Structure formats: C-alpha cells, structure tokens
mmCIF file of C-alpha atoms in Angstrom:
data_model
loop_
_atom_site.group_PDB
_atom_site.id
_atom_site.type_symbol
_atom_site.label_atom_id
_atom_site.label_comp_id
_atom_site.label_asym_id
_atom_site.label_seq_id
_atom_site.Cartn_x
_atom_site.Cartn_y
_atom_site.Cartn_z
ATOM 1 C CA UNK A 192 -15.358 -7.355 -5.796
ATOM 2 C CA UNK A 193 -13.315 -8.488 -2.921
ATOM 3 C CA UNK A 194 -10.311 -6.447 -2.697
ATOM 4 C CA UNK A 195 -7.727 -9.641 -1.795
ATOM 5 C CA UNK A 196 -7.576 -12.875 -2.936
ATOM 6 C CA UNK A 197 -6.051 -16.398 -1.872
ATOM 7 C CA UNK A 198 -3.231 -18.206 -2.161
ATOM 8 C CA UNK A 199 -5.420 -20.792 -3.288
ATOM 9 C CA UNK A 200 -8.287 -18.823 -5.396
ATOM 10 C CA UNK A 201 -5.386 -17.490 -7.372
ATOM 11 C CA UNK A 202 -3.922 -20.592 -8.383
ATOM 12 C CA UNK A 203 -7.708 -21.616 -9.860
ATOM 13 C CA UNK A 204 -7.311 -17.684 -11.307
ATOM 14 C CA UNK A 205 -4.440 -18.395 -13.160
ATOM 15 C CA UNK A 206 -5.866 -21.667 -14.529
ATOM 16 C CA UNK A 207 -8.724 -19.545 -15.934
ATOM 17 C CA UNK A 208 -9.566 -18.769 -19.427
ATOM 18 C CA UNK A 209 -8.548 -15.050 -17.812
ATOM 19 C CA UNK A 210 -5.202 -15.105 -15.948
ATOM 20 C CA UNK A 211 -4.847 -12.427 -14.039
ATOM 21 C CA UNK A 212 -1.675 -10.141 -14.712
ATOM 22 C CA UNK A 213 1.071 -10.684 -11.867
ATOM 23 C CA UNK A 214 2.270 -7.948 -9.961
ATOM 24 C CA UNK A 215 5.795 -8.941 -7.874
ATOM 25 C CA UNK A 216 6.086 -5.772 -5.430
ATOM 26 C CA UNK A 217 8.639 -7.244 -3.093
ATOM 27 C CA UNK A 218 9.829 -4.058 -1.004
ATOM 28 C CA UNK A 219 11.431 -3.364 2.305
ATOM 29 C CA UNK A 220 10.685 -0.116 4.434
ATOM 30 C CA UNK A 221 14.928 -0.832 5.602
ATOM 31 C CA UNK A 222 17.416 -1.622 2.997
ATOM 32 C CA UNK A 223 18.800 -4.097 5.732
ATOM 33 C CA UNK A 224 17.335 -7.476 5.812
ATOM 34 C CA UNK A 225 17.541 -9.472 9.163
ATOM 35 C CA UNK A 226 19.980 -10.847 8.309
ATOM 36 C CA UNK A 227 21.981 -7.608 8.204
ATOM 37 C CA UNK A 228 22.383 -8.242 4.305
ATOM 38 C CA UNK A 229 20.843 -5.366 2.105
ATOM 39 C CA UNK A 230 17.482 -6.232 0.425
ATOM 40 C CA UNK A 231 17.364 -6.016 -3.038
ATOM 41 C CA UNK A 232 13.674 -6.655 -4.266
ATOM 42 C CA UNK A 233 14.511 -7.506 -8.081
ATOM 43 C CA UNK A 234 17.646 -9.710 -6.645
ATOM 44 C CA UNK A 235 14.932 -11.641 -4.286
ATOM 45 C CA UNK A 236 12.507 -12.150 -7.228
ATOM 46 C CA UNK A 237 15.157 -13.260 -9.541
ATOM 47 C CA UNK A 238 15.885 -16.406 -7.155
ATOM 48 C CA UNK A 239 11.937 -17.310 -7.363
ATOM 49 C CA UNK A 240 8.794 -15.380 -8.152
ATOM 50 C CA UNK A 241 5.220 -16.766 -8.884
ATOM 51 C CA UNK A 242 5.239 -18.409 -12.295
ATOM 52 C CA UNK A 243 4.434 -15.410 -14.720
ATOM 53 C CA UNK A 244 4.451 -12.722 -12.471
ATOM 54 C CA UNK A 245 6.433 -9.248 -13.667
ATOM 55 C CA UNK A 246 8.552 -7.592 -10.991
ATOM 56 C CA UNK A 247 7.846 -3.262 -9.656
ATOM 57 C CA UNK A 248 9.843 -1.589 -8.564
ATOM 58 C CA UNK A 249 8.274 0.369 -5.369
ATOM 59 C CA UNK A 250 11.056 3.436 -5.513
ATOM 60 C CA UNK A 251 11.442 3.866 -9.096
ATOM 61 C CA UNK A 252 7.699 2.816 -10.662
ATOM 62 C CA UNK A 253 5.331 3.104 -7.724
ATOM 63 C CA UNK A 254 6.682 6.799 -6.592
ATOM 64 C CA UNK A 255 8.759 9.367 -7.519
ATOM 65 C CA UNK A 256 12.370 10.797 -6.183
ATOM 66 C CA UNK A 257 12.175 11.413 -2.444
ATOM 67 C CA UNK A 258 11.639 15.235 -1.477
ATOM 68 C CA UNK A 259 9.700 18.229 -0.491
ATOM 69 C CA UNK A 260 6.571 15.842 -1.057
ATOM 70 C CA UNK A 261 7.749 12.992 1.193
ATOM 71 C CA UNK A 262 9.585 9.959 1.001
ATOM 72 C CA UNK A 263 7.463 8.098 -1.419
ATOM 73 C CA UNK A 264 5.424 10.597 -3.176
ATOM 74 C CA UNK A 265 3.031 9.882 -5.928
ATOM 75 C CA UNK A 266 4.515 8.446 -9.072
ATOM 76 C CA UNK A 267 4.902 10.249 -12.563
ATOM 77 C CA UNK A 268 1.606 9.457 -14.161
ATOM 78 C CA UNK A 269 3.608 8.463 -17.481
ATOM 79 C CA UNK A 270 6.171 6.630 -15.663
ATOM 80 C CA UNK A 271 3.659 4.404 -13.544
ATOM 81 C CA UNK A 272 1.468 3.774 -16.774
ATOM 82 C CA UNK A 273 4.412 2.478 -18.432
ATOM 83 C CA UNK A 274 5.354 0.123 -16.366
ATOM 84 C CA UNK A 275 1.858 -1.152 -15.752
ATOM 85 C CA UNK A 276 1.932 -1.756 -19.473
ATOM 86 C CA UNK A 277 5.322 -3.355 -19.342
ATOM 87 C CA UNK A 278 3.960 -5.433 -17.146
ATOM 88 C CA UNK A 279 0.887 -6.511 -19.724
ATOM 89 C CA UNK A 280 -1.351 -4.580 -17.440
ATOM 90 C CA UNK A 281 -4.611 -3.487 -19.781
ATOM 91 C CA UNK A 282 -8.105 -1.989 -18.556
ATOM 92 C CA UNK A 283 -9.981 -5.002 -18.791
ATOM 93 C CA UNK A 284 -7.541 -7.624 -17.502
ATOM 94 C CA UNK A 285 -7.542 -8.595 -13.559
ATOM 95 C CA UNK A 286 -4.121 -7.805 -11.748
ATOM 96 C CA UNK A 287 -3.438 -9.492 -8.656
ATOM 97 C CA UNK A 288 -0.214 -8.041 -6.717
ATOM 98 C CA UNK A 289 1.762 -9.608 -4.265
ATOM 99 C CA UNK A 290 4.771 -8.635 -1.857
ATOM 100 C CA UNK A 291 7.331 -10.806 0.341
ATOM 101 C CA UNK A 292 3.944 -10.861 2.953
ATOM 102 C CA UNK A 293 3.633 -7.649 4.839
ATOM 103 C CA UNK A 294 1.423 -6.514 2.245
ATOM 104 C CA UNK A 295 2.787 -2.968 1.663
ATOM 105 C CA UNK A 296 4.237 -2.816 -1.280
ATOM 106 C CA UNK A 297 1.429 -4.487 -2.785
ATOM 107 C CA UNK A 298 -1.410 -2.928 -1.404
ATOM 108 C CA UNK A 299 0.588 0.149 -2.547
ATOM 109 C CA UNK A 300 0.134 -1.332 -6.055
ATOM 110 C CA UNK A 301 -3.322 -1.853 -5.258
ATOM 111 C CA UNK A 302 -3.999 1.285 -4.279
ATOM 112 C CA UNK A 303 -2.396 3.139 -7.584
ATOM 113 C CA UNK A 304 -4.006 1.213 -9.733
ATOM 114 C CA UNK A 305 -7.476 1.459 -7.837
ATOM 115 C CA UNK A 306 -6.970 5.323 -8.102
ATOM 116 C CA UNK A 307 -6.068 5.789 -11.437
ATOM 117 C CA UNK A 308 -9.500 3.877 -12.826
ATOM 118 C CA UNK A 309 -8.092 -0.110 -13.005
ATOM 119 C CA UNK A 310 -11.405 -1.695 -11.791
ATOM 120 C CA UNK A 311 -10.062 -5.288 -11.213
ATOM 121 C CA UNK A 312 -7.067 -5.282 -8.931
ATOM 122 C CA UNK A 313 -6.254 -7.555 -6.063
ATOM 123 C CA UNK A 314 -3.491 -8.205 -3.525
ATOM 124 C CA UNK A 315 -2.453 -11.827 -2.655
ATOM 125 C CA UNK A 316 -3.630 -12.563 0.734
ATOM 126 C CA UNK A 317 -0.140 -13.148 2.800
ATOM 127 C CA UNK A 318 1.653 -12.269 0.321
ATOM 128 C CA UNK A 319 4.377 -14.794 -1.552
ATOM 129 C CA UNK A 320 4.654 -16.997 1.804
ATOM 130 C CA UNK A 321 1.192 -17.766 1.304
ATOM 131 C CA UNK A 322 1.453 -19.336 -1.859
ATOM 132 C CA UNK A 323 2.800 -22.441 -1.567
ATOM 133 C CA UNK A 324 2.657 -23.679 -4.906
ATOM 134 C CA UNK A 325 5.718 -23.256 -7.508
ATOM 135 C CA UNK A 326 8.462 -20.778 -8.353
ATOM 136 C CA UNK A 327 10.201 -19.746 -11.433
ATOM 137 C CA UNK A 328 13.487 -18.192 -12.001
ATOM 138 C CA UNK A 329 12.729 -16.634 -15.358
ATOM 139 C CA UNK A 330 11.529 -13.000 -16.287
ATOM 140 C CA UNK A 331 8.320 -13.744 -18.516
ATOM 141 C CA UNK A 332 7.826 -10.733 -21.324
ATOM 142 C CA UNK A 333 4.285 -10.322 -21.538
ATOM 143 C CA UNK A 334 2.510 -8.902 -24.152
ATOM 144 C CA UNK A 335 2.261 -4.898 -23.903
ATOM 145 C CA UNK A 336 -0.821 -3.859 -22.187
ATOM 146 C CA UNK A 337 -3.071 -0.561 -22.401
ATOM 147 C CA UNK A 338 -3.819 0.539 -19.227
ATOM 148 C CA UNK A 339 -3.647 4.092 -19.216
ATOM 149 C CA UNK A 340 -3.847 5.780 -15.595
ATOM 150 C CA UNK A 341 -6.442 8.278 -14.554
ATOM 151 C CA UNK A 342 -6.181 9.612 -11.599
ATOM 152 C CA UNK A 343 -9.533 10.061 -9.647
ATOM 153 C CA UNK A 344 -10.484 12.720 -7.558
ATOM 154 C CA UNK A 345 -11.160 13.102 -3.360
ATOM 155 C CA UNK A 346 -8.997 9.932 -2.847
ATOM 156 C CA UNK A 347 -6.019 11.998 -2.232
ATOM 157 C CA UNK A 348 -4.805 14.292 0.638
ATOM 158 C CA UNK A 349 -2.625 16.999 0.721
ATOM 159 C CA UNK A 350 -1.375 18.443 4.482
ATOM 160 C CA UNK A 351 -3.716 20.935 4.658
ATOM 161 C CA UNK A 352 -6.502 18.525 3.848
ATOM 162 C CA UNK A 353 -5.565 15.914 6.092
ATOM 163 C CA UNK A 354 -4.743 18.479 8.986
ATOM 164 C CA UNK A 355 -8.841 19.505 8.159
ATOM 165 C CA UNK A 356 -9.809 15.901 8.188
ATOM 166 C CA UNK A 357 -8.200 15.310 11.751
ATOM 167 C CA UNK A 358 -10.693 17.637 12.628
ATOM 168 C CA UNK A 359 -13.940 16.960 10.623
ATOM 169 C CA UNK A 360 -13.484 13.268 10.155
ATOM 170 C CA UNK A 361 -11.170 10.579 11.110
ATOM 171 C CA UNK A 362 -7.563 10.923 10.691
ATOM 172 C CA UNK A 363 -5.644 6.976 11.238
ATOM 173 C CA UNK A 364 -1.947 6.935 11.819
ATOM 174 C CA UNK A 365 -1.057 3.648 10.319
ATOM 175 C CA UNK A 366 2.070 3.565 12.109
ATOM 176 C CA UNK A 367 3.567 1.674 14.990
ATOM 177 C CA UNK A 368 2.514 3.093 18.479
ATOM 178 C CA UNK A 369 5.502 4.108 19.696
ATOM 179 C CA UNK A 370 6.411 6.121 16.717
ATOM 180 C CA UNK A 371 2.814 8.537 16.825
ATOM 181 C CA UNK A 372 3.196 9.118 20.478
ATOM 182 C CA UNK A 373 6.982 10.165 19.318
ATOM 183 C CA UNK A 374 8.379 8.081 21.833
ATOM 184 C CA UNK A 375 11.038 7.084 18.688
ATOM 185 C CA UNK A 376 11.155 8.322 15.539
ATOM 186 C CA UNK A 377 14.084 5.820 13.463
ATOM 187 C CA UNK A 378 14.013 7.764 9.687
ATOM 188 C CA UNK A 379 11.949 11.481 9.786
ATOM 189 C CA UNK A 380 13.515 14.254 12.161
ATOM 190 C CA UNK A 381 10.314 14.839 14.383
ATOM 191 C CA UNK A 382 8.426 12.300 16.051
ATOM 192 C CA UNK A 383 5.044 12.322 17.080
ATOM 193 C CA UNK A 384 1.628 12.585 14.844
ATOM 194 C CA UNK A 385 -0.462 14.839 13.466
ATOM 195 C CA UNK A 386 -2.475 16.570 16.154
ATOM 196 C CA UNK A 387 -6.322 14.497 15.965
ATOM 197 C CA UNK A 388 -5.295 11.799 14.168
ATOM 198 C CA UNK A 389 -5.920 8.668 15.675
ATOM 199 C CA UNK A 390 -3.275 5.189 16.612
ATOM 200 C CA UNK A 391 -3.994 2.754 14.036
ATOM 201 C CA UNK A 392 -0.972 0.672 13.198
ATOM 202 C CA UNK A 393 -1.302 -1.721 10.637
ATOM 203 C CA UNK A 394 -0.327 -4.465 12.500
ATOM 204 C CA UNK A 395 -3.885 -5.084 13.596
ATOM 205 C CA UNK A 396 -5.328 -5.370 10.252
ATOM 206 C CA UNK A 397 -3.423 -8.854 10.112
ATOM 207 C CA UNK A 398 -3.380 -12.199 11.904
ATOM 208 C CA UNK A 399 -0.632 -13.668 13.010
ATOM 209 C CA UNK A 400 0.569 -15.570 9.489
ATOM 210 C CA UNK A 401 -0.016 -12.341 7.763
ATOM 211 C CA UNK A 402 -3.073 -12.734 6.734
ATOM 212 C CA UNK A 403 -6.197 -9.737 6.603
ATOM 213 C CA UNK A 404 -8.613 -10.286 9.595
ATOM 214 C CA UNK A 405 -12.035 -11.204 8.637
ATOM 215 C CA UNK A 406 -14.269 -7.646 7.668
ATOM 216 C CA UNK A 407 -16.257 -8.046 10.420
ATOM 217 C CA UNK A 408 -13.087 -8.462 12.738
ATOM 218 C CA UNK A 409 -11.922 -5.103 10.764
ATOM 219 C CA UNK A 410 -15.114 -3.454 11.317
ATOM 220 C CA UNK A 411 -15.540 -3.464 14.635
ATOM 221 C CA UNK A 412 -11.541 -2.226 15.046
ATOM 222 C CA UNK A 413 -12.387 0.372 13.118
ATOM 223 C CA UNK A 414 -15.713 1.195 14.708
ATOM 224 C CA UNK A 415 -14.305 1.517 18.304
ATOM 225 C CA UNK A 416 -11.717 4.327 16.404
ATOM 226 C CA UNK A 417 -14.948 6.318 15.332
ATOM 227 C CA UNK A 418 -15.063 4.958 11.780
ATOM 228 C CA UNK A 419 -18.783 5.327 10.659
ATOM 229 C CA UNK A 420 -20.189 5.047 7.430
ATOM 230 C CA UNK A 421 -20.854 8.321 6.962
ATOM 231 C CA UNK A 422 -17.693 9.787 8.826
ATOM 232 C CA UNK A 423 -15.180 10.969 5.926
ATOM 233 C CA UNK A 424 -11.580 8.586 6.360
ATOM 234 C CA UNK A 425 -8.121 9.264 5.812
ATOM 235 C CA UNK A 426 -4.924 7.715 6.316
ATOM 236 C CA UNK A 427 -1.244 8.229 6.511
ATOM 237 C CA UNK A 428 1.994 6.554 7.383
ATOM 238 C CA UNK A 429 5.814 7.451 7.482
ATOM 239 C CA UNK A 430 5.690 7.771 3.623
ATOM 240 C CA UNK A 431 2.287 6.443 1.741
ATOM 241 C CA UNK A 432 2.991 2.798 1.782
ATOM 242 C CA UNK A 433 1.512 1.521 4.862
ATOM 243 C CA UNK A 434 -0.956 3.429 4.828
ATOM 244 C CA UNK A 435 -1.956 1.630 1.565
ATOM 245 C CA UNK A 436 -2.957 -1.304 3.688
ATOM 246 C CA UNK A 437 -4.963 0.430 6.172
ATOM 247 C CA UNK A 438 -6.725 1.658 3.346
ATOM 248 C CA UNK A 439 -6.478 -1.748 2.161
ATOM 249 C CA UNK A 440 -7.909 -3.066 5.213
ATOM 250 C CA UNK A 441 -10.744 -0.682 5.522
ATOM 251 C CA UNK A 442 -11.844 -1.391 1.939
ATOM 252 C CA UNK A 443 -12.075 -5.029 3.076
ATOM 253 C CA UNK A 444 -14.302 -3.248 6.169
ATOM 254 C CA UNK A 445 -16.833 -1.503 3.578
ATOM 255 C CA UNK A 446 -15.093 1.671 4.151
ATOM 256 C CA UNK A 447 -14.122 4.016 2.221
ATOM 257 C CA UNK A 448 -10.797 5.961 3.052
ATOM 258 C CA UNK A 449 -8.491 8.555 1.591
ATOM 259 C CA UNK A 450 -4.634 8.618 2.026
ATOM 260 C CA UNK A 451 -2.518 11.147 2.612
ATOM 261 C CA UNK A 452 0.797 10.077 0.032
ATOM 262 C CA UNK A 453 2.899 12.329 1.884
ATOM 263 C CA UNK A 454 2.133 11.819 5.254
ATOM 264 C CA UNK A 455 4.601 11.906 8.392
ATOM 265 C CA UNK A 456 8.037 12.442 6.028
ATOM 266 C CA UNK A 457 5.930 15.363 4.589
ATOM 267 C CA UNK A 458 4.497 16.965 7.660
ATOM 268 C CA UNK A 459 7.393 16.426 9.260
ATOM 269 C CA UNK A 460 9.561 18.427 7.237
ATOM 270 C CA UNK A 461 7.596 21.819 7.757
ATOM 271 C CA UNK A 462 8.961 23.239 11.250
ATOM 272 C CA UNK A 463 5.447 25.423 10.735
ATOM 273 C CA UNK A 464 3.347 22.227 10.755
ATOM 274 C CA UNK A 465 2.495 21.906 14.686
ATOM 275 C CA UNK A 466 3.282 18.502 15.802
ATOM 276 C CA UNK A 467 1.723 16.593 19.014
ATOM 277 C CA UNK A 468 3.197 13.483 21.089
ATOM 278 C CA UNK A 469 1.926 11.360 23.874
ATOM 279 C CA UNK A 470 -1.216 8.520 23.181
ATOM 280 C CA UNK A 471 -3.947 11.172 22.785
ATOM 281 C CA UNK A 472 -4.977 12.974 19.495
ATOM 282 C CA UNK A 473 -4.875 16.037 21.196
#
C-alpha cells in the first residue's frame, strides 16, 4: 500500500463505500506564524478543515510533556489510543492524515499509527493546500472507534542505539544543513550532529509545491547517502517530527527506516554525549 495519497484520490476515497477516517494534524515547529501572529493549530482548523476530518493535537496527543526524553517524546500509549478513538479511528478503517503542507505533523501521525499495528494509514500528499476542494467550519463527532495501539518492536531508537547505528548502518539527520554542521542551533543548547550520521534534510524529499518526489527520485537520493537494502536505517531530527517524513519518504523509497523519537533535543541534553560539527560525519 502506498504510504501517501492525493488530493484527488482522496476525494474519490471519501466518496467510497469506505471513507477513510480524517486526521487534521496542523502543527508548527515555531509558535510564531509569518506573520508574527502565534499559530494555534485547533484555531486554524476551526476557520476550515476538510469536510469530516477530526483535529490532533501534535503536543498533547501525538507526544508527551517535553523533558529528559526530548522535546516531543513518544506519547502515553493510553493517551494516543484515546484520541485515535475519539477520532473514530478503528483497526480496520483507512486513516488518511493531513497537515497545513509541510507534512510533519502528519507523517508524525503516520508514523504512530504505523508503529503501533494500524495497517491502513496515509498522509495527504501536500498537505491541506493540496486539496482544493471544500472546507467546513464544523467539528464532526464521529462514532467511537477501536483502535487499540501496539507498539512494535526494532522501529524505535534510543541514544545508545542510534549512536551504534551511526556506526553499523546509516544514521540521516533530517535537519536543515546548517543546523548538523552546528553552524546555528535556534531551540537545543548544542549544535552540531551526532558523530556518523549523515546530512539529510527533509527538504529534499519534496518538490517545490510540497509535494513527495517520485520513489525513484527518492531512491537514488538516498542511494548516493549509502542507503542499501540491506543496510539497517535510522533517522532523527530536532525532536521526532521531521524525522517522521524522512521516514516517510524512505518508505515511499522501499526502505525501511527506524527513528530515533528523541533525537537532537535528547542527545543534546547529555554534556557526556560527544557531539561533532562541520559537513563530515566524522
């Protein structure tokens, strides 16, 4: 099953004789929008969201409190499963999730419900800009679902395993450039990356409207980093979300890949955890 859908293959989805469930994700990595305004993701899906769709909430459904564990660590089990029910979410239903068209947020959706057992789960290609067809104003209340998570094992890294994996494997550092050569560092108190791991930002998974680059575009990317088949994959970011669509992406690829929820706010936070800058792994 393809792992992202279109703007125009969900509207024949939701036509169906099986909707899929609706997943509204709409996050910001800033609370500042461009325009200098905060961002409020619930406020921005109250003013128009996808006609059925049920709005997460990224900080409070998709994670847990910010801590030792990161920024965005990994949801209470019983907290995500709720909502997912809330949201009408049940084992045998599709789910397609969709974001305000970074992809994020919803591949972090994506990727939660992929690990804990959902087999039919999507992300809207684009994202809400994508869509194109009409909006509605008011919160549906679906019926209550059943999906009960599972979590399942090897898809998850701790430090010490993604430290290893930077060794054994192939370690991708999802974020921008100039924050894993630790040229900046805007929100965690070290810059730089974990030593091995490898430039990746997510930025070229995408075209320029947004949109996932064909898998054989994604492929080869991922090739020329040392991605094989049978080289073991991980990921991280500044905090587990975009490095949700790098997994994203390299699912799209045929590759399988691990993330690392944690990841930079995590190993950052450890003076012990050795730290390396510049444009090489080292």
């Amino acid at each position: 099953m393809n792992a992202i859908i279109s703007a125009s293959e969900l509207a024949d989805a939701l036509r169906s004789e099986r909707p899929p469930v609706l997943l509204d994700v709409r996050w910001q990595l800033s609370t500042a929008a461009a325009s200098g305004q905060p961002f409020y993701g619930r406020a921005a899906y109250a003013s128009g969201h996808i006609p059925g769709a049920v709005f997460v909430d990224l900080d409070r459904e998709l994670a847990s409190a910010p801590g030792s564990r990161g920024r965005h660590p990994l949801p209470d089990l019983e907290v995500f499963g709720a909502a997912m029910r809330r949201a009408g979410v049940s084992a045998r239903t599709p789910v397609v999730a969709y974001d305000g068209g970074i992809g994020w947020a919803a591949a972090r959706a994506w990727w939660l419900l992929r690990w804990t057992g959902h087999p039919d789960v999507r992300v809207l290609d684009g994202g809400l800009p994508a869509w194109g067809g009409p909006l509605e104003t008011e919160a549906p209340t679906p019926a209550e679902g059943d999906f009960v998570p599972r979590p399942a094992e090897g898809a998850v890294l701790d430090a010490d395993g993604a430290a290893a994996l930077a060794r054994s494997g192939v370690l991708l550092d999802a974020r921008a450039g100039e924050r894993y050569r630790g040229e900046v560092e805007p929100i965690d108190p070290v810059g730089g990356h974990i030593p091995g791991a490898l430039s990746a930002p997510t930025s070229g998974n995408v075209d320029a409207d947004g949109r996932f680059r064909p898998a054989a575009e994604l492929r080869a990317r991922f090739g020329e980093l040392g991605v094989t088949p049978d080289a073991p994959v991980g990921v991280y970011c500044g905090s587990g979300v975009s490095a949700a669509h790098e997994v994203l992406a390299l699912e799209i690829a045929g590759v399988p890949a691990a993330l690392y929820v944690g990841s930079w706010s995590e190993w950052s936070s450890d003076p012990g955890r050795p730290v390396a800058v510049g444009p090489e792994p080292q």
